[in-house]
């Protein structure tokens, strides 16, 4: 047999304890929800590529000289310059270059060191006065991978 605790005035104490517990729980969960919201609100990176064509191409290296930009990309033996599309965006005072792969390389002659894809600054719509940033993730090359 269960005994029901009665408080002053004949109120069921279990009901009061249950209501108090639910109230405290909802308050603490609400506080957690608020703290989670502020912790997870992260502004989108300027490099977000929502409307860009193709797939983001990881690169081994990038270099910009006085009149050209050189990128070392992965290749299974069939990658050519036409398979990689540079997308140039102005972000503040900088020109942000993002390489996008337009065609998969399904060949089986893997180029361990990758291949160089070269663009003149003119092709990219840039000048020697532009501050240029590269927006692609970098891959470790075979030699760098073995050292780590």
Short mmCIF file of N, CA and C in Angstrom, two decimals:
data_model
loop_
_atom_site.label_atom_id
_atom_site.label_comp_id
_atom_site.label_asym_id
_atom_site.label_seq_id
_atom_site.Cartn_x
_atom_site.Cartn_y
_atom_site.Cartn_z
N UNK A 1 0.83 -1.18 0.00
CA UNK A 1 0.00 0.00 0.00
C UNK A 1 0.87 1.24 0.00
N UNK A 2 0.48 2.18 -0.81
CA UNK A 2 1.23 3.42 -0.90
C UNK A 2 0.67 4.45 0.04
N UNK A 3 1.58 5.14 0.70
CA UNK A 3 1.12 6.18 1.61
C UNK A 3 1.28 7.53 0.93
N UNK A 4 0.24 8.32 0.93
CA UNK A 4 0.27 9.65 0.33
C UNK A 4 0.54 10.65 1.44
N UNK A 5 1.55 11.46 1.22
CA UNK A 5 1.90 12.48 2.21
C UNK A 5 0.98 13.67 2.04
N UNK A 6 0.44 14.11 3.11
CA UNK A 6 -0.46 15.27 3.06
C UNK A 6 0.21 16.39 3.83
N UNK A 7 0.24 17.56 3.23
CA UNK A 7 0.79 18.74 3.90
C UNK A 7 -0.30 19.50 4.58
N UNK A 8 0.05 20.69 5.05
CA UNK A 8 -0.93 21.53 5.71
C UNK A 8 -2.06 21.83 4.75
N UNK A 9 -3.22 21.84 5.20
CA UNK A 9 -4.39 22.13 4.37
C UNK A 9 -4.80 20.94 3.53
N UNK A 10 -4.18 19.75 3.70
CA UNK A 10 -4.59 18.55 3.00
C UNK A 10 -4.06 18.44 1.57
N UNK A 11 -3.05 19.24 1.18
CA UNK A 11 -2.51 19.17 -0.19
C UNK A 11 -1.64 17.93 -0.36
N UNK A 12 -1.73 17.34 -1.49
CA UNK A 12 -0.91 16.19 -1.82
C UNK A 12 0.54 16.66 -2.01
N UNK A 13 1.48 16.25 -1.15
CA UNK A 13 2.87 16.69 -1.20
C UNK A 13 3.58 16.16 -2.44
N UNK A 14 3.20 14.94 -2.90
CA UNK A 14 3.84 14.41 -4.12
C UNK A 14 3.60 15.32 -5.30
N UNK A 15 2.40 15.82 -5.43
CA UNK A 15 2.07 16.71 -6.54
C UNK A 15 2.90 17.98 -6.47
N UNK A 16 3.06 18.53 -5.25
CA UNK A 16 3.85 19.75 -5.11
C UNK A 16 5.32 19.50 -5.42
N UNK A 17 5.84 18.36 -4.97
CA UNK A 17 7.24 18.03 -5.24
C UNK A 17 7.43 17.82 -6.74
N UNK A 18 6.49 17.14 -7.39
CA UNK A 18 6.57 16.90 -8.82
C UNK A 18 6.55 18.22 -9.59
N UNK A 19 5.66 19.11 -9.24
CA UNK A 19 5.56 20.41 -9.91
C UNK A 19 6.85 21.21 -9.70
N UNK A 20 7.37 21.21 -8.48
CA UNK A 20 8.60 21.94 -8.18
C UNK A 20 9.77 21.36 -8.97
N UNK A 21 9.85 20.04 -9.06
CA UNK A 21 10.93 19.39 -9.79
C UNK A 21 10.85 19.72 -11.28
N UNK A 22 9.66 19.64 -11.86
CA UNK A 22 9.48 19.96 -13.27
C UNK A 22 9.83 21.42 -13.55
N UNK A 23 9.44 22.30 -12.65
CA UNK A 23 9.76 23.72 -12.82
C UNK A 23 11.26 23.95 -12.80
N UNK A 24 11.96 23.33 -11.84
CA UNK A 24 13.41 23.49 -11.75
C UNK A 24 14.09 22.89 -12.98
N UNK A 25 13.61 21.74 -13.44
CA UNK A 25 14.18 21.08 -14.60
C UNK A 25 13.99 21.92 -15.86
N UNK A 26 12.80 22.46 -16.05
CA UNK A 26 12.57 23.27 -17.24
C UNK A 26 13.39 24.55 -17.20
N UNK A 27 13.58 25.13 -16.00
CA UNK A 27 14.41 26.32 -15.88
C UNK A 27 15.86 26.00 -16.25
N UNK A 28 16.39 24.89 -15.72
CA UNK A 28 17.79 24.55 -16.01
C UNK A 28 17.97 24.15 -17.47
N UNK A 29 17.00 23.47 -18.05
CA UNK A 29 17.10 23.13 -19.48
C UNK A 29 17.01 24.38 -20.33
N UNK A 30 16.18 25.32 -19.92
CA UNK A 30 16.09 26.58 -20.65
C UNK A 30 17.40 27.32 -20.61
N UNK A 31 18.07 27.31 -19.46
CA UNK A 31 19.36 27.98 -19.32
C UNK A 31 20.41 27.28 -20.18
N UNK A 32 20.36 25.94 -20.24
CA UNK A 32 21.30 25.21 -21.09
C UNK A 32 21.08 25.56 -22.55
N UNK A 33 19.82 25.63 -22.92
CA UNK A 33 19.50 25.98 -24.31
C UNK A 33 20.03 27.35 -24.66
N UNK A 34 19.91 28.29 -23.73
CA UNK A 34 20.42 29.62 -24.00
C UNK A 34 21.93 29.62 -24.13
N UNK A 35 22.61 28.91 -23.23
CA UNK A 35 24.07 28.91 -23.30
C UNK A 35 24.54 28.17 -24.55
N UNK A 36 23.83 27.12 -24.94
CA UNK A 36 24.22 26.41 -26.15
C UNK A 36 24.07 27.30 -27.37
N UNK A 37 22.99 28.06 -27.40
CA UNK A 37 22.78 28.93 -28.55
C UNK A 37 23.91 29.93 -28.70
N UNK A 38 24.34 30.54 -27.61
CA UNK A 38 25.41 31.52 -27.72
C UNK A 38 26.74 30.86 -28.02
N UNK A 39 26.94 29.61 -27.56
CA UNK A 39 28.19 28.92 -27.83
C UNK A 39 28.30 28.49 -29.29
N UNK A 40 27.18 28.14 -29.92
CA UNK A 40 27.24 27.58 -31.26
C UNK A 40 26.98 28.60 -32.36
N UNK A 41 26.70 29.84 -31.99
CA UNK A 41 26.48 30.84 -33.03
C UNK A 41 27.84 31.28 -33.54
N UNK A 42 28.17 30.85 -34.75
CA UNK A 42 29.44 31.18 -35.36
C UNK A 42 29.15 31.88 -36.68
N UNK A 43 29.74 33.04 -36.89
CA UNK A 43 29.48 33.71 -38.17
C UNK A 43 30.05 32.88 -39.31
N UNK A 44 29.39 32.87 -40.46
CA UNK A 44 29.89 32.08 -41.58
C UNK A 44 31.24 32.62 -42.05
N UNK A 45 32.15 31.73 -42.44
CA UNK A 45 33.45 32.19 -42.91
C UNK A 45 33.30 32.95 -44.23
N UNK A 46 34.24 33.86 -44.48
CA UNK A 46 34.16 34.62 -45.73
C UNK A 46 34.43 33.72 -46.92
N UNK A 47 34.96 32.52 -46.65
CA UNK A 47 35.28 31.63 -47.74
C UNK A 47 34.15 30.66 -48.08
N UNK A 48 32.97 30.88 -47.50
CA UNK A 48 31.85 29.98 -47.79
C UNK A 48 31.59 29.98 -49.30
N UNK A 49 31.51 28.79 -49.86
CA UNK A 49 31.40 28.66 -51.32
C UNK A 49 30.08 28.03 -51.70
N UNK A 50 29.00 28.64 -51.29
CA UNK A 50 27.68 28.07 -51.51
C UNK A 50 27.31 28.05 -52.99
N UNK A 51 27.58 29.14 -53.71
CA UNK A 51 27.12 29.23 -55.09
C UNK A 51 28.23 29.00 -56.12
N UNK A 52 29.33 28.43 -55.71
CA UNK A 52 30.43 28.19 -56.64
C UNK A 52 30.23 26.88 -57.39
N UNK A 53 30.71 26.82 -58.62
CA UNK A 53 30.57 25.59 -59.41
C UNK A 53 31.56 24.53 -58.97
N UNK A 54 31.33 23.28 -59.39
CA UNK A 54 32.28 22.21 -59.14
C UNK A 54 32.48 21.89 -57.67
N UNK A 55 33.62 21.26 -57.38
CA UNK A 55 33.97 20.85 -56.02
C UNK A 55 35.25 21.56 -55.58
N UNK A 56 35.31 21.91 -54.32
CA UNK A 56 36.50 22.55 -53.77
C UNK A 56 37.69 21.63 -53.94
N UNK A 57 38.79 22.14 -54.52
CA UNK A 57 39.96 21.33 -54.82
C UNK A 57 41.05 21.52 -53.77
N UNK A 58 41.38 20.48 -53.01
CA UNK A 58 42.53 20.59 -52.10
C UNK A 58 43.80 20.73 -52.93
N UNK A 59 44.77 21.48 -52.42
CA UNK A 59 46.00 21.71 -53.18
C UNK A 59 47.22 21.33 -52.34
N UNK A 60 48.33 21.01 -53.04
CA UNK A 60 49.60 20.73 -52.36
C UNK A 60 50.36 22.03 -52.10
N UNK A 61 50.26 22.98 -53.05
CA UNK A 61 51.02 24.22 -52.92
C UNK A 61 50.41 25.29 -53.80
N UNK A 62 50.76 26.53 -53.48
CA UNK A 62 50.34 27.67 -54.29
C UNK A 62 51.44 28.72 -54.22
N UNK A 63 51.67 29.39 -55.34
CA UNK A 63 52.66 30.47 -55.38
C UNK A 63 52.17 31.52 -56.35
N UNK A 64 52.38 32.76 -55.99
CA UNK A 64 52.01 33.88 -56.86
C UNK A 64 53.28 34.67 -57.13
N UNK A 65 53.59 34.84 -58.42
CA UNK A 65 54.76 35.63 -58.80
C UNK A 65 54.27 36.96 -59.36
N UNK A 66 55.15 37.68 -60.01
CA UNK A 66 54.78 39.00 -60.51
C UNK A 66 53.73 38.95 -61.62
N UNK A 67 53.63 37.81 -62.34
CA UNK A 67 52.66 37.78 -63.43
C UNK A 67 51.86 36.50 -63.54
N UNK A 68 52.00 35.58 -62.56
CA UNK A 68 51.24 34.34 -62.65
C UNK A 68 50.98 33.74 -61.28
N UNK A 69 49.98 32.85 -61.24
CA UNK A 69 49.65 32.08 -60.03
C UNK A 69 49.80 30.62 -60.39
N UNK A 70 50.54 29.88 -59.57
CA UNK A 70 50.80 28.46 -59.82
C UNK A 70 50.21 27.66 -58.67
N UNK A 71 49.47 26.62 -59.03
CA UNK A 71 48.84 25.76 -58.03
C UNK A 71 49.24 24.32 -58.31
N UNK A 72 49.65 23.59 -57.28
CA UNK A 72 49.92 22.16 -57.43
C UNK A 72 48.69 21.42 -56.92
N UNK A 73 48.05 20.65 -57.83
CA UNK A 73 46.82 19.94 -57.50
C UNK A 73 47.02 18.44 -57.68
N UNK A 74 46.10 17.67 -57.13
CA UNK A 74 46.17 16.21 -57.28
C UNK A 74 45.82 15.82 -58.71
N UNK A 75 46.36 14.68 -59.12
CA UNK A 75 46.03 14.17 -60.45
C UNK A 75 46.16 12.65 -60.46
N UNK A 76 45.20 12.01 -61.07
CA UNK A 76 45.26 10.57 -61.30
C UNK A 76 45.76 10.28 -62.71
N UNK A 77 46.30 11.30 -63.37
CA UNK A 77 46.89 11.13 -64.69
C UNK A 77 46.15 11.83 -65.81
N UNK A 78 44.96 12.31 -65.56
CA UNK A 78 44.19 12.94 -66.63
C UNK A 78 43.78 14.39 -66.32
N UNK A 79 44.23 14.96 -65.21
CA UNK A 79 43.84 16.33 -64.88
C UNK A 79 44.58 17.31 -65.77
N UNK A 80 43.83 18.23 -66.31
CA UNK A 80 44.40 19.31 -67.11
C UNK A 80 43.88 20.65 -66.60
N UNK A 81 44.43 21.71 -67.12
CA UNK A 81 44.04 23.06 -66.70
C UNK A 81 42.54 23.30 -66.88
N UNK A 82 41.96 22.73 -67.92
CA UNK A 82 40.52 22.93 -68.19
C UNK A 82 39.63 22.23 -67.15
N UNK A 83 40.20 21.29 -66.38
CA UNK A 83 39.42 20.58 -65.37
C UNK A 83 39.32 21.36 -64.06
N UNK A 84 40.15 22.38 -63.90
CA UNK A 84 40.20 23.20 -62.70
C UNK A 84 39.77 24.62 -63.06
N UNK A 85 38.82 25.15 -62.33
CA UNK A 85 38.35 26.51 -62.59
C UNK A 85 38.67 27.41 -61.40
N UNK A 86 39.43 28.48 -61.64
CA UNK A 86 39.65 29.43 -60.55
C UNK A 86 38.45 30.37 -60.43
N UNK A 87 38.02 30.60 -59.20
CA UNK A 87 36.95 31.56 -58.95
C UNK A 87 37.59 32.68 -58.13
N UNK A 88 37.52 33.89 -58.64
CA UNK A 88 38.13 35.04 -57.97
C UNK A 88 37.02 35.93 -57.45
N UNK A 89 37.11 36.22 -56.15
CA UNK A 89 36.14 37.13 -55.51
C UNK A 89 36.90 38.23 -54.80
N UNK A 90 36.33 39.38 -54.78
CA UNK A 90 36.90 40.49 -54.02
C UNK A 90 36.31 40.46 -52.61
N UNK A 91 37.19 40.46 -51.61
CA UNK A 91 36.77 40.49 -50.21
C UNK A 91 37.58 41.61 -49.57
N UNK A 92 36.92 42.73 -49.36
CA UNK A 92 37.63 43.89 -48.84
C UNK A 92 38.68 44.34 -49.84
N UNK A 93 39.91 44.46 -49.37
CA UNK A 93 41.01 44.88 -50.24
C UNK A 93 41.74 43.71 -50.88
N UNK A 94 41.26 42.51 -50.66
CA UNK A 94 41.95 41.31 -51.15
C UNK A 94 41.18 40.66 -52.30
N UNK A 95 41.95 39.92 -53.11
CA UNK A 95 41.36 39.04 -54.12
C UNK A 95 41.50 37.62 -53.58
N UNK A 96 40.39 36.94 -53.45
CA UNK A 96 40.36 35.60 -52.89
C UNK A 96 40.18 34.60 -54.04
N UNK A 97 41.19 33.73 -54.23
CA UNK A 97 41.13 32.73 -55.30
C UNK A 97 40.73 31.39 -54.70
N UNK A 98 39.72 30.77 -55.30
CA UNK A 98 39.27 29.44 -54.90
C UNK A 98 39.31 28.55 -56.14
N UNK A 99 40.09 27.48 -56.08
CA UNK A 99 40.11 26.53 -57.20
C UNK A 99 39.00 25.52 -57.03
N UNK A 100 38.27 25.29 -58.10
CA UNK A 100 37.16 24.33 -58.10
C UNK A 100 37.42 23.28 -59.18
N UNK A 101 37.25 22.01 -58.84
CA UNK A 101 37.41 20.93 -59.82
C UNK A 101 36.10 20.75 -60.55
N UNK A 102 36.16 20.88 -61.87
CA UNK A 102 34.96 20.80 -62.70
C UNK A 102 34.73 19.41 -63.27
N UNK A 103 35.81 18.62 -63.36
CA UNK A 103 35.70 17.28 -63.95
C UNK A 103 36.55 16.33 -63.13
N UNK A 104 35.97 15.21 -62.69
CA UNK A 104 36.71 14.21 -61.94
C UNK A 104 37.79 13.58 -62.80
N UNK A 105 38.92 13.28 -62.18
CA UNK A 105 40.01 12.59 -62.86
C UNK A 105 39.90 11.12 -62.48
N UNK A 106 39.35 10.30 -63.38
CA UNK A 106 39.11 8.89 -63.10
C UNK A 106 40.19 7.97 -63.69
N UNK A 107 41.32 8.57 -64.07
CA UNK A 107 42.41 7.75 -64.60
C UNK A 107 43.10 7.00 -63.47
N UNK A 108 43.99 6.08 -63.83
CA UNK A 108 44.64 5.27 -62.80
C UNK A 108 46.16 5.45 -62.79
N UNK A 109 46.66 6.51 -63.39
CA UNK A 109 48.09 6.80 -63.39
C UNK A 109 48.37 7.94 -62.40
N UNK A 110 48.27 7.63 -61.11
CA UNK A 110 48.37 8.64 -60.06
C UNK A 110 49.72 9.36 -60.12
N UNK A 111 49.65 10.69 -60.12
CA UNK A 111 50.83 11.54 -60.07
C UNK A 111 51.08 11.88 -58.61
N UNK A 112 52.02 11.17 -57.97
CA UNK A 112 52.24 11.32 -56.54
C UNK A 112 52.55 12.76 -56.12
N UNK A 113 53.26 13.48 -56.93
CA UNK A 113 53.62 14.87 -56.61
C UNK A 113 52.55 15.85 -57.08
N UNK A 114 51.52 15.38 -57.76
CA UNK A 114 50.50 16.26 -58.32
C UNK A 114 51.01 16.90 -59.60
N UNK A 115 50.24 17.85 -60.10
CA UNK A 115 50.64 18.59 -61.31
C UNK A 115 50.46 20.08 -61.04
N UNK A 116 51.20 20.88 -61.79
CA UNK A 116 51.08 22.32 -61.67
C UNK A 116 50.06 22.85 -62.66
N UNK A 117 49.18 23.69 -62.17
CA UNK A 117 48.22 24.40 -63.02
C UNK A 117 48.59 25.87 -62.90
N UNK A 118 48.83 26.50 -64.05
CA UNK A 118 49.35 27.87 -64.05
C UNK A 118 48.37 28.80 -64.75
N UNK A 119 48.10 29.94 -64.09
CA UNK A 119 47.24 30.98 -64.64
C UNK A 119 48.01 32.29 -64.63
N UNK A 120 47.89 33.05 -65.70
CA UNK A 120 48.46 34.39 -65.67
C UNK A 120 47.55 35.26 -64.81
N UNK A 121 48.10 36.30 -64.21
CA UNK A 121 47.26 37.22 -63.43
C UNK A 121 46.19 37.83 -64.32
N UNK A 122 46.52 38.05 -65.58
CA UNK A 122 45.55 38.59 -66.53
C UNK A 122 44.36 37.64 -66.70
N UNK A 123 44.63 36.33 -66.81
CA UNK A 123 43.56 35.34 -66.92
C UNK A 123 42.63 35.39 -65.71
N UNK A 124 43.20 35.69 -64.55
CA UNK A 124 42.43 35.72 -63.31
C UNK A 124 41.77 37.08 -63.08
N UNK A 125 42.03 38.04 -63.97
CA UNK A 125 41.46 39.38 -63.81
C UNK A 125 42.14 40.16 -62.69
N UNK A 126 43.41 39.84 -62.42
CA UNK A 126 44.14 40.46 -61.32
C UNK A 126 45.33 41.26 -61.85
N UNK A 127 45.87 42.08 -60.99
CA UNK A 127 47.07 42.83 -61.34
C UNK A 127 48.14 42.60 -60.28
N UNK A 128 49.34 43.06 -60.56
CA UNK A 128 50.45 42.89 -59.61
C UNK A 128 50.23 43.70 -58.34
N UNK A 129 49.32 44.65 -58.36
CA UNK A 129 49.04 45.46 -57.17
C UNK A 129 48.04 44.79 -56.21
N UNK A 130 47.37 43.73 -56.67
CA UNK A 130 46.36 43.07 -55.84
C UNK A 130 46.99 42.26 -54.71
N UNK A 131 46.36 42.33 -53.54
CA UNK A 131 46.71 41.43 -52.43
C UNK A 131 45.91 40.15 -52.67
N UNK A 132 46.61 39.02 -52.85
CA UNK A 132 45.96 37.77 -53.26
C UNK A 132 46.00 36.77 -52.11
N UNK A 133 44.86 36.15 -51.86
CA UNK A 133 44.75 35.08 -50.86
C UNK A 133 44.20 33.84 -51.54
N UNK A 134 44.64 32.68 -51.05
CA UNK A 134 44.20 31.40 -51.61
C UNK A 134 43.22 30.76 -50.62
N UNK A 135 42.11 30.28 -51.13
CA UNK A 135 41.01 29.80 -50.29
C UNK A 135 40.83 28.28 -50.35
N UNK A 136 41.86 27.54 -50.67
CA UNK A 136 41.74 26.08 -50.77
C UNK A 136 42.46 25.41 -49.60
N UNK A 137 41.94 24.26 -49.16
CA UNK A 137 42.66 23.51 -48.12
C UNK A 137 43.94 22.93 -48.70
N UNK A 138 44.96 22.83 -47.87
CA UNK A 138 46.24 22.28 -48.29
C UNK A 138 46.35 20.82 -47.89
N UNK A 139 46.93 20.02 -48.79
CA UNK A 139 47.21 18.61 -48.55
C UNK A 139 48.69 18.45 -48.24
N UNK A 140 49.02 17.46 -47.43
CA UNK A 140 50.42 17.12 -47.24
C UNK A 140 50.88 16.30 -48.44
N UNK A 141 52.08 16.58 -48.92
CA UNK A 141 52.64 15.79 -50.00
C UNK A 141 53.15 14.47 -49.46
N UNK A 142 53.54 13.52 -50.32
CA UNK A 142 53.99 12.20 -49.87
C UNK A 142 55.19 12.30 -48.92
N UNK A 143 56.15 13.19 -49.18
CA UNK A 143 57.33 13.32 -48.31
C UNK A 143 56.95 13.88 -46.96
N UNK A 144 56.06 14.88 -46.93
CA UNK A 144 55.63 15.50 -45.68
C UNK A 144 54.82 14.52 -44.84
N UNK A 145 54.04 13.67 -45.48
CA UNK A 145 53.23 12.68 -44.78
C UNK A 145 54.11 11.70 -44.02
N UNK A 146 55.23 11.27 -44.63
CA UNK A 146 56.11 10.28 -44.02
C UNK A 146 56.86 10.87 -42.81
N UNK A 147 57.15 12.19 -42.84
CA UNK A 147 57.87 12.83 -41.74
C UNK A 147 57.03 12.94 -40.50
N UNK A 148 55.68 13.11 -40.65
CA UNK A 148 54.80 13.37 -39.51
C UNK A 148 54.58 12.15 -38.74
#
